[in-house]
Coordinates of C-alpha atoms in Angstrom, one line a residue:
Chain N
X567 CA 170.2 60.6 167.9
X568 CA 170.7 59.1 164.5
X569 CA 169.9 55.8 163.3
X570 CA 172.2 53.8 160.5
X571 CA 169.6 52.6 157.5
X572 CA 170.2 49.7 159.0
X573 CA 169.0 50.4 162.5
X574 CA 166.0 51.7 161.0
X575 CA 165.1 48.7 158.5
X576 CA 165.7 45.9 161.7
X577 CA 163.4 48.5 163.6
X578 CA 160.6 48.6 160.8
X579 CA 160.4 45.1 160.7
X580 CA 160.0 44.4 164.9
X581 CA 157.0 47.3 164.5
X582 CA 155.3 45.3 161.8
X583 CA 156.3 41.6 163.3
X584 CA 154.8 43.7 166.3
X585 CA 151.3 45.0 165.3
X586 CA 150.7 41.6 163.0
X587 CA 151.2 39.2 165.9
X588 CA 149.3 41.7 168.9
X589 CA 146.0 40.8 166.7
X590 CA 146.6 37.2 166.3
X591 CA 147.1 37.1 169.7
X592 CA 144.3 38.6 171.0
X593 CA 142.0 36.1 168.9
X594 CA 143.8 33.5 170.6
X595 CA 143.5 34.2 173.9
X596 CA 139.4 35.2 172.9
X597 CA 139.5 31.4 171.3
X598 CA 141.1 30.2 174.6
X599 CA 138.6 32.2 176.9
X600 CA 136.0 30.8 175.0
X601 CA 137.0 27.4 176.0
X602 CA 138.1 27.9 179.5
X603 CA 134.9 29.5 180.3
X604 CA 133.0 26.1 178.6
X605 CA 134.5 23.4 179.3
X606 CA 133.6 23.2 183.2
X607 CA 130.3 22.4 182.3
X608 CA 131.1 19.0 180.9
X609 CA 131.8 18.3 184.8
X610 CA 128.3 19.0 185.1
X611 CA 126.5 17.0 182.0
X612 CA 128.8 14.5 179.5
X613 CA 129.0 16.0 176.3
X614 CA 126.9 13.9 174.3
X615 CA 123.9 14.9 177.1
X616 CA 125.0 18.2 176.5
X617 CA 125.2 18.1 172.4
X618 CA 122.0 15.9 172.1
X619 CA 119.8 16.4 174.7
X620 CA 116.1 17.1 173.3
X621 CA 115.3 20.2 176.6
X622 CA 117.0 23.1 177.1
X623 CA 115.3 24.6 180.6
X624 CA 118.4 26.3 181.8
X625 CA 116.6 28.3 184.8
X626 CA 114.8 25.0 185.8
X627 CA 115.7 23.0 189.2
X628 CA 117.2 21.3 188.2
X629 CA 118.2 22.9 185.3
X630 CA 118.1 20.9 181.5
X631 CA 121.4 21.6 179.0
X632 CA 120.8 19.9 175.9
X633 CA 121.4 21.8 173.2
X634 CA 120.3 19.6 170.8
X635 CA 117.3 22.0 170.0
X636 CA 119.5 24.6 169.3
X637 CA 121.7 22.7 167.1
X638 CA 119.0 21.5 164.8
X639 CA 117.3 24.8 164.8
X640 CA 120.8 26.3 163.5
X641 CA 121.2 23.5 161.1
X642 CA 117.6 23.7 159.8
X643 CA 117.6 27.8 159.5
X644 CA 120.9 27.8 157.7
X645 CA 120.0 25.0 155.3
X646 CA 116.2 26.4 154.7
X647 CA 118.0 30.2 153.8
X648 CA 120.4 28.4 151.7
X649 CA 118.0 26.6 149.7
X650 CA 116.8 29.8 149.0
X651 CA 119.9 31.9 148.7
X652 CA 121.7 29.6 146.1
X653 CA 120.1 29.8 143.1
X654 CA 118.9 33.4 143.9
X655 CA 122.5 34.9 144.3
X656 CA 124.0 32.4 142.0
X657 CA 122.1 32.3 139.1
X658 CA 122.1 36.3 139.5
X659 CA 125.8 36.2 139.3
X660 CA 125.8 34.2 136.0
X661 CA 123.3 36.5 134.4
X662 CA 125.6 39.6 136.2
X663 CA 128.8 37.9 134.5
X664 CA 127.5 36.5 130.9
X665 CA 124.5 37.6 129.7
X666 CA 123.7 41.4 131.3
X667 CA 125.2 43.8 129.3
X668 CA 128.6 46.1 130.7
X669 CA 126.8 48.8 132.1
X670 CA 123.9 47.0 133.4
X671 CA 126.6 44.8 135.5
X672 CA 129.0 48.4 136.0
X673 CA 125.7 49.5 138.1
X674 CA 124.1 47.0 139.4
X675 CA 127.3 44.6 140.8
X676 CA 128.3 47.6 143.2
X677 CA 124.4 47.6 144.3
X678 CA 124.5 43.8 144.8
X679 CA 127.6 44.4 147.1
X680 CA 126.1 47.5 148.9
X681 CA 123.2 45.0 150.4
X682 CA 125.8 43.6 152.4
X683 CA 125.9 46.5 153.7
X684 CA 122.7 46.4 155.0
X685 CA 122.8 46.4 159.3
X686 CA 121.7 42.7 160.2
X687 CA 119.9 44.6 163.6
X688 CA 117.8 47.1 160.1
X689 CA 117.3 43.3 158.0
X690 CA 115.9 41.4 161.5
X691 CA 113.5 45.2 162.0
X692 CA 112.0 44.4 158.4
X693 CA 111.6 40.7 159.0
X694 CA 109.8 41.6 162.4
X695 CA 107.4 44.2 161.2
X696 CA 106.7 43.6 157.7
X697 CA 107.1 39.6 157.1
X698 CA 106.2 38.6 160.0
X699 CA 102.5 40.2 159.9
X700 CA 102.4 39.2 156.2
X701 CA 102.9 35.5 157.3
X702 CA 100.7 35.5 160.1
X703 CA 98.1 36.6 157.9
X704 CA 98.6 34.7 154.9
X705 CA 99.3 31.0 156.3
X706 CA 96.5 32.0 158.8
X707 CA 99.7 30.8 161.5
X708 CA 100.2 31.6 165.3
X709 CA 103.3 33.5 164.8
X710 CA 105.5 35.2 161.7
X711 CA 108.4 34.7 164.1
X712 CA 109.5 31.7 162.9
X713 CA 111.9 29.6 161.2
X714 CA 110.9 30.3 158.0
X715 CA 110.9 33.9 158.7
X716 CA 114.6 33.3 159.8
X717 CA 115.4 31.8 156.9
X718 CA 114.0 34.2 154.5
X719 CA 115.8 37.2 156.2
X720 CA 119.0 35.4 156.5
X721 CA 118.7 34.2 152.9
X722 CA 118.5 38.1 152.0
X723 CA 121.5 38.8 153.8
X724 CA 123.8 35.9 152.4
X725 CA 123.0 36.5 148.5
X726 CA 125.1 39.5 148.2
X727 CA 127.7 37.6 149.9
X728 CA 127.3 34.7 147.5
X729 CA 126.7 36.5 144.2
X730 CA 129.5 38.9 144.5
X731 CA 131.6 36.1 145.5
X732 CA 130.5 33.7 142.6
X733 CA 130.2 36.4 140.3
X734 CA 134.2 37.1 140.4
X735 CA 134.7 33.9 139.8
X736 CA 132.5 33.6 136.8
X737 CA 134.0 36.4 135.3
X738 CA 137.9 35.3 135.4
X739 CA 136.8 32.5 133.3
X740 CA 139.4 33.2 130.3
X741 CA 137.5 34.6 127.1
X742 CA 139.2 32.1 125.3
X743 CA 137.5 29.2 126.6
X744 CA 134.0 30.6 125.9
X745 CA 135.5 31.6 122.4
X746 CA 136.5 27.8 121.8
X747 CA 133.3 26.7 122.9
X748 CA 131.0 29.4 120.6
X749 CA 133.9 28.7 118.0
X750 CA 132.8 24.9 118.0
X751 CA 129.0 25.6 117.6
X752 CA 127.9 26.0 120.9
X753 CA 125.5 28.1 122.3
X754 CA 125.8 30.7 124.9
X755 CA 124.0 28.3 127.2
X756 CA 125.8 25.5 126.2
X757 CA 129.0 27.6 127.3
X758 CA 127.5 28.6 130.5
X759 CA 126.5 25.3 131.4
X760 CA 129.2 23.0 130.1
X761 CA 132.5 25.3 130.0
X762 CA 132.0 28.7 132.7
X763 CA 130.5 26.7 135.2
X764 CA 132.7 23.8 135.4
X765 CA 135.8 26.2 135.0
X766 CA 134.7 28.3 138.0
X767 CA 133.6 25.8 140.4
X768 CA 135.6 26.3 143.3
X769 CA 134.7 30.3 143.3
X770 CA 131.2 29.5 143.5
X771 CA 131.4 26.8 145.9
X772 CA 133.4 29.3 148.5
X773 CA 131.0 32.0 147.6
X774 CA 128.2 29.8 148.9
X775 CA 130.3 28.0 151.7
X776 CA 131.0 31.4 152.9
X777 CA 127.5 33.0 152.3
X778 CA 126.3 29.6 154.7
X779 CA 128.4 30.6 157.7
X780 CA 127.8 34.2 157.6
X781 CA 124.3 32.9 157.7
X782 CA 124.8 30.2 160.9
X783 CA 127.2 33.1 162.6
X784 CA 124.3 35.9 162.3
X785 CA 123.1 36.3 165.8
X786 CA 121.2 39.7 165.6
X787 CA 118.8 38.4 162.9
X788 CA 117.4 34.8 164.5
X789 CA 117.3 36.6 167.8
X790 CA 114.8 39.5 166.4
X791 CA 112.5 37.2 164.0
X792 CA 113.5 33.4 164.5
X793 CA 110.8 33.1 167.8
X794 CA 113.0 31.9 170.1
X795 CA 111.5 28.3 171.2
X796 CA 114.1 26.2 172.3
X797 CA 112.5 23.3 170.7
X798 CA 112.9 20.8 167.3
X799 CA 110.2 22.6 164.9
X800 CA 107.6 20.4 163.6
X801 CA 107.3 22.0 161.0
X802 CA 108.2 25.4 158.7
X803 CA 106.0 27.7 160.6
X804 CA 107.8 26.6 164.3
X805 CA 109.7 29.1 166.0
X806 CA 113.3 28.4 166.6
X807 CA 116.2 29.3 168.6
X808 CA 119.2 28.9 167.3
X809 CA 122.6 28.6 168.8
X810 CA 123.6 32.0 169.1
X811 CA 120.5 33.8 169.4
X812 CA 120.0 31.5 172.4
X813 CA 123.5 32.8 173.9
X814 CA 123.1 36.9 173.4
X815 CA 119.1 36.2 174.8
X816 CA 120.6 34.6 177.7
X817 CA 124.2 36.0 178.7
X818 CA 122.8 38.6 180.6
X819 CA 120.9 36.5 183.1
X820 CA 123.0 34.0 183.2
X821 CA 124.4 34.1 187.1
X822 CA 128.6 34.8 186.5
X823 CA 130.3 31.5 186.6
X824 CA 127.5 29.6 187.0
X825 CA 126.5 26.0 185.3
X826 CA 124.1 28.0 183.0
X827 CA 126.9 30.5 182.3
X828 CA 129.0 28.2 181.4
X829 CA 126.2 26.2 179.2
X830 CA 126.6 29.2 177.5
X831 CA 130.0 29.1 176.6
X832 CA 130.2 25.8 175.9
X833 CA 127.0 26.6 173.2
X834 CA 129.7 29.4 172.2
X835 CA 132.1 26.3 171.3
X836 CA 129.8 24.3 169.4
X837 CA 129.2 27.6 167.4
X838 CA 132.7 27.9 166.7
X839 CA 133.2 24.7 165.4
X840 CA 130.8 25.1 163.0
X841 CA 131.9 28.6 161.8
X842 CA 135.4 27.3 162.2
X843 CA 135.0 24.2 159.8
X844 CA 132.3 25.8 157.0
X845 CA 135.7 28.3 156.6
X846 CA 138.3 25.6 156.4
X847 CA 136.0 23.5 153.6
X848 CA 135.9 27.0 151.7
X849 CA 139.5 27.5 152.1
X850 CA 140.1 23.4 151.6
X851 CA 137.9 24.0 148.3
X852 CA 139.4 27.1 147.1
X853 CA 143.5 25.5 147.2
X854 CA 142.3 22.2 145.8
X855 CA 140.5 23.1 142.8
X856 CA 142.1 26.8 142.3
X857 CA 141.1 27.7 139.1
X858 CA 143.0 25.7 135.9
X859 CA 141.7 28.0 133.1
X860 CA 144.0 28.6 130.0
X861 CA 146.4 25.9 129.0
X862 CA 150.1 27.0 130.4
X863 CA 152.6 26.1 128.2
Chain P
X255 CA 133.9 32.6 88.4
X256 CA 132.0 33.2 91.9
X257 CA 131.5 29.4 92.1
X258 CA 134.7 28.2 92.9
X259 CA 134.5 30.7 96.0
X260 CA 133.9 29.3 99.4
X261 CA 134.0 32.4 101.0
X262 CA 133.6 36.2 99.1
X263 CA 134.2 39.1 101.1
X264 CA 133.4 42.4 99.2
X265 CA 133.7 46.2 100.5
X266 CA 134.2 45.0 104.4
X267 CA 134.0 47.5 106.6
X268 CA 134.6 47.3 110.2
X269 CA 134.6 49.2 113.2
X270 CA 135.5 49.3 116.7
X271 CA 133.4 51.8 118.2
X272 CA 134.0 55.1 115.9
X273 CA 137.7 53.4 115.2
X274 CA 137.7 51.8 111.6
X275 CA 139.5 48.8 111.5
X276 CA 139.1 47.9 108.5
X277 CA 138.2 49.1 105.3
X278 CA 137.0 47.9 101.9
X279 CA 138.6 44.6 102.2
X280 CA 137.3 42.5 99.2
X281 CA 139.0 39.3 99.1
X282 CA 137.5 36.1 98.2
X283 CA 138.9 31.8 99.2
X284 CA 139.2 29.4 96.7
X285 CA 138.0 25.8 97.8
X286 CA 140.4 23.8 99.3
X287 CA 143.1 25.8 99.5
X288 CA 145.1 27.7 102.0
X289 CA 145.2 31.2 102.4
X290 CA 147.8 32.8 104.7
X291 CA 146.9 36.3 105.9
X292 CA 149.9 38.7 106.7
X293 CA 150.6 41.7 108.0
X294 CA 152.7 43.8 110.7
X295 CA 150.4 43.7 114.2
X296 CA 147.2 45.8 114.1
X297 CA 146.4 45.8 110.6
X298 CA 143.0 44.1 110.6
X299 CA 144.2 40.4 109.8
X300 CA 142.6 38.9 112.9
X301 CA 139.6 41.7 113.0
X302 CA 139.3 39.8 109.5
X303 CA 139.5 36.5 110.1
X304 CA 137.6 36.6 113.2
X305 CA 134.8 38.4 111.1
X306 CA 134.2 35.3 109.1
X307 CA 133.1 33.2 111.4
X308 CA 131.3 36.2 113.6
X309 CA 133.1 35.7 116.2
X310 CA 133.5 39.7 116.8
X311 CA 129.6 39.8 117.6
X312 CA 130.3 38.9 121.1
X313 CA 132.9 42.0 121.4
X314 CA 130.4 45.3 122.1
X315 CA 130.5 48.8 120.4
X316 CA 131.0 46.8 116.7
X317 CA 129.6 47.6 113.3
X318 CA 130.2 45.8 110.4
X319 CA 129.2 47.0 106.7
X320 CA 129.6 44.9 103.4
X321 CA 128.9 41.7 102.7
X322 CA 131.3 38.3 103.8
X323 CA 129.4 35.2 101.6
X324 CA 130.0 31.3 102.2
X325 CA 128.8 29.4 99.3
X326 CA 127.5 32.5 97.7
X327 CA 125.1 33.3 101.3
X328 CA 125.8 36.5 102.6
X329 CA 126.6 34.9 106.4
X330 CA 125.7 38.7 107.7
X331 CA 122.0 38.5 106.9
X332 CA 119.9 38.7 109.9
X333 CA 118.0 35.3 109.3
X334 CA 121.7 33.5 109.6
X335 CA 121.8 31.0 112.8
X336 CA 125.5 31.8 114.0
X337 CA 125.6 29.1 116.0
X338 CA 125.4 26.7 113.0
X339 CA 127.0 28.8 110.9
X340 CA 130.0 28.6 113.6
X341 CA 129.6 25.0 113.4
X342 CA 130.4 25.0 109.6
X343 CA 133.5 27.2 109.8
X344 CA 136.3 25.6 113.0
X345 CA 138.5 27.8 114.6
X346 CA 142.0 27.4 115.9
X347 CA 143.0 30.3 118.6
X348 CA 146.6 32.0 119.1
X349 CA 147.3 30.1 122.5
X350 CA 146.0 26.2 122.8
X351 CA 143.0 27.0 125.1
X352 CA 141.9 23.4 125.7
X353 CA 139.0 22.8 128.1
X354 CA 140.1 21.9 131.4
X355 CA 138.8 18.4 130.9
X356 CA 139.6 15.0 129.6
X357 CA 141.7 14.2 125.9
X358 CA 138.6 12.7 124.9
X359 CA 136.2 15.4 126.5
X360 CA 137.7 18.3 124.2
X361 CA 137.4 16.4 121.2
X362 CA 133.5 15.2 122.3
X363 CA 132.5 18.5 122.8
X364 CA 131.6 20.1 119.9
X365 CA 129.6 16.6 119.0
X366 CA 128.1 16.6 122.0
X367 CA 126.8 20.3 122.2
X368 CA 125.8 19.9 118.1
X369 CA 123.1 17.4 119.6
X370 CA 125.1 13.8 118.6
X371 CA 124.1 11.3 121.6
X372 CA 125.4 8.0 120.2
X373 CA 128.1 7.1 122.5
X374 CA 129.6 4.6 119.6
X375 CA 129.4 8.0 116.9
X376 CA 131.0 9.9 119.3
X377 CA 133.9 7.5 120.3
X378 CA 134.2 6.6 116.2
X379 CA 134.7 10.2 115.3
X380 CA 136.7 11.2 118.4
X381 CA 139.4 8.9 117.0
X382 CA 138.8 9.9 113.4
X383 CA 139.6 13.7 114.6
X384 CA 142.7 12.9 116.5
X385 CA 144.4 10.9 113.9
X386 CA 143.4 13.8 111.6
X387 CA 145.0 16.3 114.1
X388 CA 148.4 14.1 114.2
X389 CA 147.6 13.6 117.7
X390 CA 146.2 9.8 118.4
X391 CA 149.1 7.9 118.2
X392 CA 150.5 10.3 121.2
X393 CA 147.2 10.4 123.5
X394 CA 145.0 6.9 122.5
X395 CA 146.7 4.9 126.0
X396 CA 145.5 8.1 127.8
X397 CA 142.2 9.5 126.6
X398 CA 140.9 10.3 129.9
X399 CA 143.3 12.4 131.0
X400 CA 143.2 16.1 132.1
X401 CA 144.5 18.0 128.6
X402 CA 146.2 20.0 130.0
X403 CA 148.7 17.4 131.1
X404 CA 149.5 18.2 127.2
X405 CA 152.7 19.7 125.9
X406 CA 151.7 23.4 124.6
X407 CA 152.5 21.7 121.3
X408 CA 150.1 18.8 121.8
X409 CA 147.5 21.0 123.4
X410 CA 147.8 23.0 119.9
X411 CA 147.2 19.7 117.7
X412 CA 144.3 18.6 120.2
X413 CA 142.6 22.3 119.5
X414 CA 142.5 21.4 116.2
X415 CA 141.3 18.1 116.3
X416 CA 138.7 19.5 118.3
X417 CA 137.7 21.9 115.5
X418 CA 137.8 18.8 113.4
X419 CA 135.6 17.3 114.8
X420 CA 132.2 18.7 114.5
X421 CA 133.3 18.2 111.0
X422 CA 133.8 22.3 109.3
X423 CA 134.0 23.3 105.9
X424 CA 136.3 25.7 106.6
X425 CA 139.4 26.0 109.4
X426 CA 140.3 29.5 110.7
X427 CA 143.6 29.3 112.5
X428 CA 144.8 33.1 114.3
X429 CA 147.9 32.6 114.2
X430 CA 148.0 29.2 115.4
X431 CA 152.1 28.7 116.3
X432 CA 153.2 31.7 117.8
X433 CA 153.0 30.0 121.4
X434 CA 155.1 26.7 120.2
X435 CA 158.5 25.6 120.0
X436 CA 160.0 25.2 116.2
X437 CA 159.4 21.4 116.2
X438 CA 155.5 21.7 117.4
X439 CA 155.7 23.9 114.7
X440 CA 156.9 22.0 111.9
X441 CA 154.0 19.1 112.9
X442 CA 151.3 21.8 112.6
X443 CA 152.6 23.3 109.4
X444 CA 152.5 19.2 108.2
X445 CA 149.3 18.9 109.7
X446 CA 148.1 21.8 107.4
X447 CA 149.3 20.5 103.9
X448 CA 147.0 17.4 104.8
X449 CA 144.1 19.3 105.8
X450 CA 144.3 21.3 103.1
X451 CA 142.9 18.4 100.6
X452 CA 139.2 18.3 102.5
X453 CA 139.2 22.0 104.5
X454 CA 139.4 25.5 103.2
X455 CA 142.0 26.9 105.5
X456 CA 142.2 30.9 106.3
X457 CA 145.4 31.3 108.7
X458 CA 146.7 34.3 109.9
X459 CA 150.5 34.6 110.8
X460 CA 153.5 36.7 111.8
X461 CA 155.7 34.3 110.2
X462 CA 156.6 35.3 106.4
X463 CA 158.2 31.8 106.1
X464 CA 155.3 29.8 107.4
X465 CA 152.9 31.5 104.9
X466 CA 155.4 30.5 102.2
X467 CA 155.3 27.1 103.1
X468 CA 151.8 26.3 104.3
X469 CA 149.8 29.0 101.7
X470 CA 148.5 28.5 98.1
X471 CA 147.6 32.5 98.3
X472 CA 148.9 35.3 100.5
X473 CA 147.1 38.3 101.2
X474 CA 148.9 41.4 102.4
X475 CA 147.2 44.0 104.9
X476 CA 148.3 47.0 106.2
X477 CA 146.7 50.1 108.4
X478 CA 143.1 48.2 107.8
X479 CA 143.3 47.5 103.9
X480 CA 143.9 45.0 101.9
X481 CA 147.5 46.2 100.2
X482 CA 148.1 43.0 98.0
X483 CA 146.7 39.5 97.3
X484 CA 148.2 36.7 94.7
X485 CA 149.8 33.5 94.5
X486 CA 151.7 32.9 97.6
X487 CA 155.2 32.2 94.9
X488 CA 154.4 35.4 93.1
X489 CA 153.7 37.1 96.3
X490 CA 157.1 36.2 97.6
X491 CA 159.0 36.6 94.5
X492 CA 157.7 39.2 92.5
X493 CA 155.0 41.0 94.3
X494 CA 153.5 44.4 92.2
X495 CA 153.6 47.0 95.3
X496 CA 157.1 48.4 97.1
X497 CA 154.9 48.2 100.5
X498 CA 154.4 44.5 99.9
X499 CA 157.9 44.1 99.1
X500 CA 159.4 45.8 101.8
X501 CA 157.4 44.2 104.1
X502 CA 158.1 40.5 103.0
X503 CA 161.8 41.5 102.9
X504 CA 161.7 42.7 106.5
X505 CA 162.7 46.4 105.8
X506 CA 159.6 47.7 108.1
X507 CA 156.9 45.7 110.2

């Protein structure tokens, strides 16, 4: 059988309209799962129980579902790691963008981008066997698991994010600003500080948006170092248990259908939302101040 | 004689990598006066210019030989600050390349990064630089504006008022209206007769008419070298070489 040209244009474009919506569609109904399977516990508990109660005892009779634990422990990992991942992968992007020489960035950018690479399951392995002893020792402490343990490994793994990220940013900074700036006197700090950085905001305020919610996403990582206490730390040295590490510790046991089960889910929610919004505000930040570098005419 | 010199280049060599770009180029800028560099593209005028105030340091793989002097100082010397010596000569780019910031920002800018902190000095000579760049009666009712709400033409003007500001001796302009419309033009070739009184202006350009009516002296290169330098009427009416001649005239380039 032959097909006219045009026959086989209208059939090319139901094939592609075809395989683009089957994967949108899939996350959907995984996005709709998710909250079918988590809502029927607010039947159970009222969502403000649920979102700020201090205990979390799921197996207890009767059982405690307030996640509130879990939600500052998130919060308080993600914000420790990013008070550490920030200026390292930032500031190594500027020096990657402006000051290293061409080959030095040519080799060391792809390296940079490699650690990303890294298995989160081989990063948690380091944090539990090496950093964890070395704490333990050091701060004379109960445990290495803890949250600042969590934070440190999750730190590692969202620099490369955030300096390959900020780093192409930096760089599409047009030549001719910096030249207008040295041109006027200005030194090549000066230029970094008051022209490159303001000019590439946006790309380094994704990069680090983006580097935060790989970090509050990572499951593998808090569940192997972060020491699993479902409980506000007191302090830096407390073990945690974040949202999801709390969910892929428990799923398992969790009886099918059940309230804890669907505790679970609705943890799984709360989860989303998070991830959901730190990815619009780096989208929202990215459109609004997209990069106005050399004057159009 | 060397006196009356602002800037002396003698036996310039320069190269990209092993490419030479250019070669023996021994020129020198009377005070005060403009000097239009031209040429068919590629022949070393903007490696020049760009040479005098350094600005080909921050390109890597360059060498330069032979000595460029500002007030008889050889400005290739190793003890020479470039930064200050950057501050001393302006520069005006091809394209307007404004910061993306406010009117008033631009023009602060070099003030500011030069180390001046009095708000009142800084507003005083912000206004002093835009009337200078033909530009204040267009933008005083909207300082704070983004510049780059500009016209390309206005943007132009506003580059140079920033170079005006941090006060130069001398003005480099690369070829500073080959992005703008005749009329935005014509204000910019004005704006360079005026200048011309207080600055030493070096200003490269594609347009044979615009050096004859912005230049005191013309100098000619081609392939790298210097072909022909002069009075910008002699240049144009009588120059010595054929290549010079055919070139003005439009029979190659």
């Amino acid at each position: 059988m032959i097909f006219s040209q045009r026959q086989k244009d209208r059939f090319m474009s139901y094939f592609f309209f075809i395989v683009a919506t089957a994967s949108i569609a899939v996350l959907f109904m995984i996005m709709l799962f998710l909250f079918m399977e988590g809502i029927p516990i607010f039947q159970k508990i009222s969502p403000k129980d649920f979102l700020f109660g201090e205990y979390w005892y799921p197996t207890d009779e009767p059982p405690d579902f307030g996640i509130f634990p879990l939600i500052f422990s998130s919060l308080a990992v993600t914000f420790l790691s990013a008070l550490i991942s920030i200026p390292l992968g930032v500031l190594t992007a500027i020096y990657l963008a402006e000051i290293a020489t061409y080959r030095f960035r040519e080799i060391v950018k792809p390296i940079v981008e490699l650690l990303a690479s890294l298995p989160s399951v081989v990063i948690g392995f380091f944090g539990m066997v090496v950093v964890a002893p070395f704490l333990q020792e050091t701060f004379d402490i109960a445990t290495g698991l803890n949250l600042f343990n969590a934070a440190l490994m999750l730190a590692f793994m969202s620099v490369p994010t955030i300096c390959s990220i900020s780093e192409d940013a930096i760089y599409s900074v047009p030549v001719s600003l910096k030249e207008a700036s040295l041109a006027l006197g200005a030194t090549s700090l000066d230029t970094i500080v008051r022209v490159t950085i303001p000019a590439s905001i946006s790309g380094i305020s994704t990069a680090i948006i983006l580097g935060m919610s790989r970090a509050i996403g990572e499951t593998m990582v808090v569940l192997m170092v972060a020491g699993g206490a479902a409980m506000v730390p007191g302090s830096l040295f407390d073990p945690v248990r974040p949202l999801p590490a709390s969910i892929a510790a428990e799923m398992a046991e969790a009886p099918y259908r059940g309230d804890h089960y669907y505790a679970l889910f609705a943890t799984g929610i709360v989860l989303f939302v998070f991830t959901f919004s730190f990815n619009l505000i780096a989208d929202y930040i990215s459109n609004k101040y997209r990069q106005v570098g050399e004057a159009t005419l | 004689m060397e006196q009356e010199y602002k800037i002396t280049s003698k036996n310039l060599d320069f190269y990209y990598g092993s490419v030479k770009a250019l070669q023996s180029i021994s020129l020198n800028f009377q005070l005060h006066q403009a000097t239009a560099l031209i040429g068919p593209s590629g022949c070393g005028k903007s490696t020049f210019l760009r040479c005098l105030n350094r600005m080909n340091d921050l390109i890597p793989g360059i060498r330069v030989e032979g000595e460029i002097c500002m007030d008889g100082e050889n400005i290739y010397k190793p003890s020479v600050d470039v930064v200050r010596l950057r501050s001393r000569i302006g520069m005006v780019f091809q394209k307007p390349n404004p910061f993306p910031k406010t009117i008033f920002e631009n023009v602060a800018y070099g003030l500011k990064v030069n180390g001046v902190k009095d708000k009142n000095l800084i507003a005083e000579r912000v206004e002093k630089s835009l009337r200078s760049g033909a530009l204040w009666d267009e933008v005083k009712d909207r300082l704070h504006d983004s510049a780059l709400s500009l016209s390309g033409g206005q943007q132009q003007r506003l580059c140079i008022a920033r170079a005006l500001a941090v006060e130069p001796e001398v003005l480099l302009m690369d070829e500073p209206c080959s992005a703008l419309d005749p009329i935005a033009t014509q204000k910019i070739e004005e704006l360079i007769h005026e200048l011309k009184d207080k600055y030493t202006i070096i200003i490269v350009t594609h347009n044979m008419q615009q050096a004859a009516r912005v230049s005191d002296v013309t100098a000619f290169f081609y392939m790298g070298k210097l072909i022909e330098a002069g009075e910008t009427d002699t240049m144009f009416t009588r120059p010595r070489l054929k290549t010079t001649e055919d070139y003005i005239t439009g029979r190659f380039g």
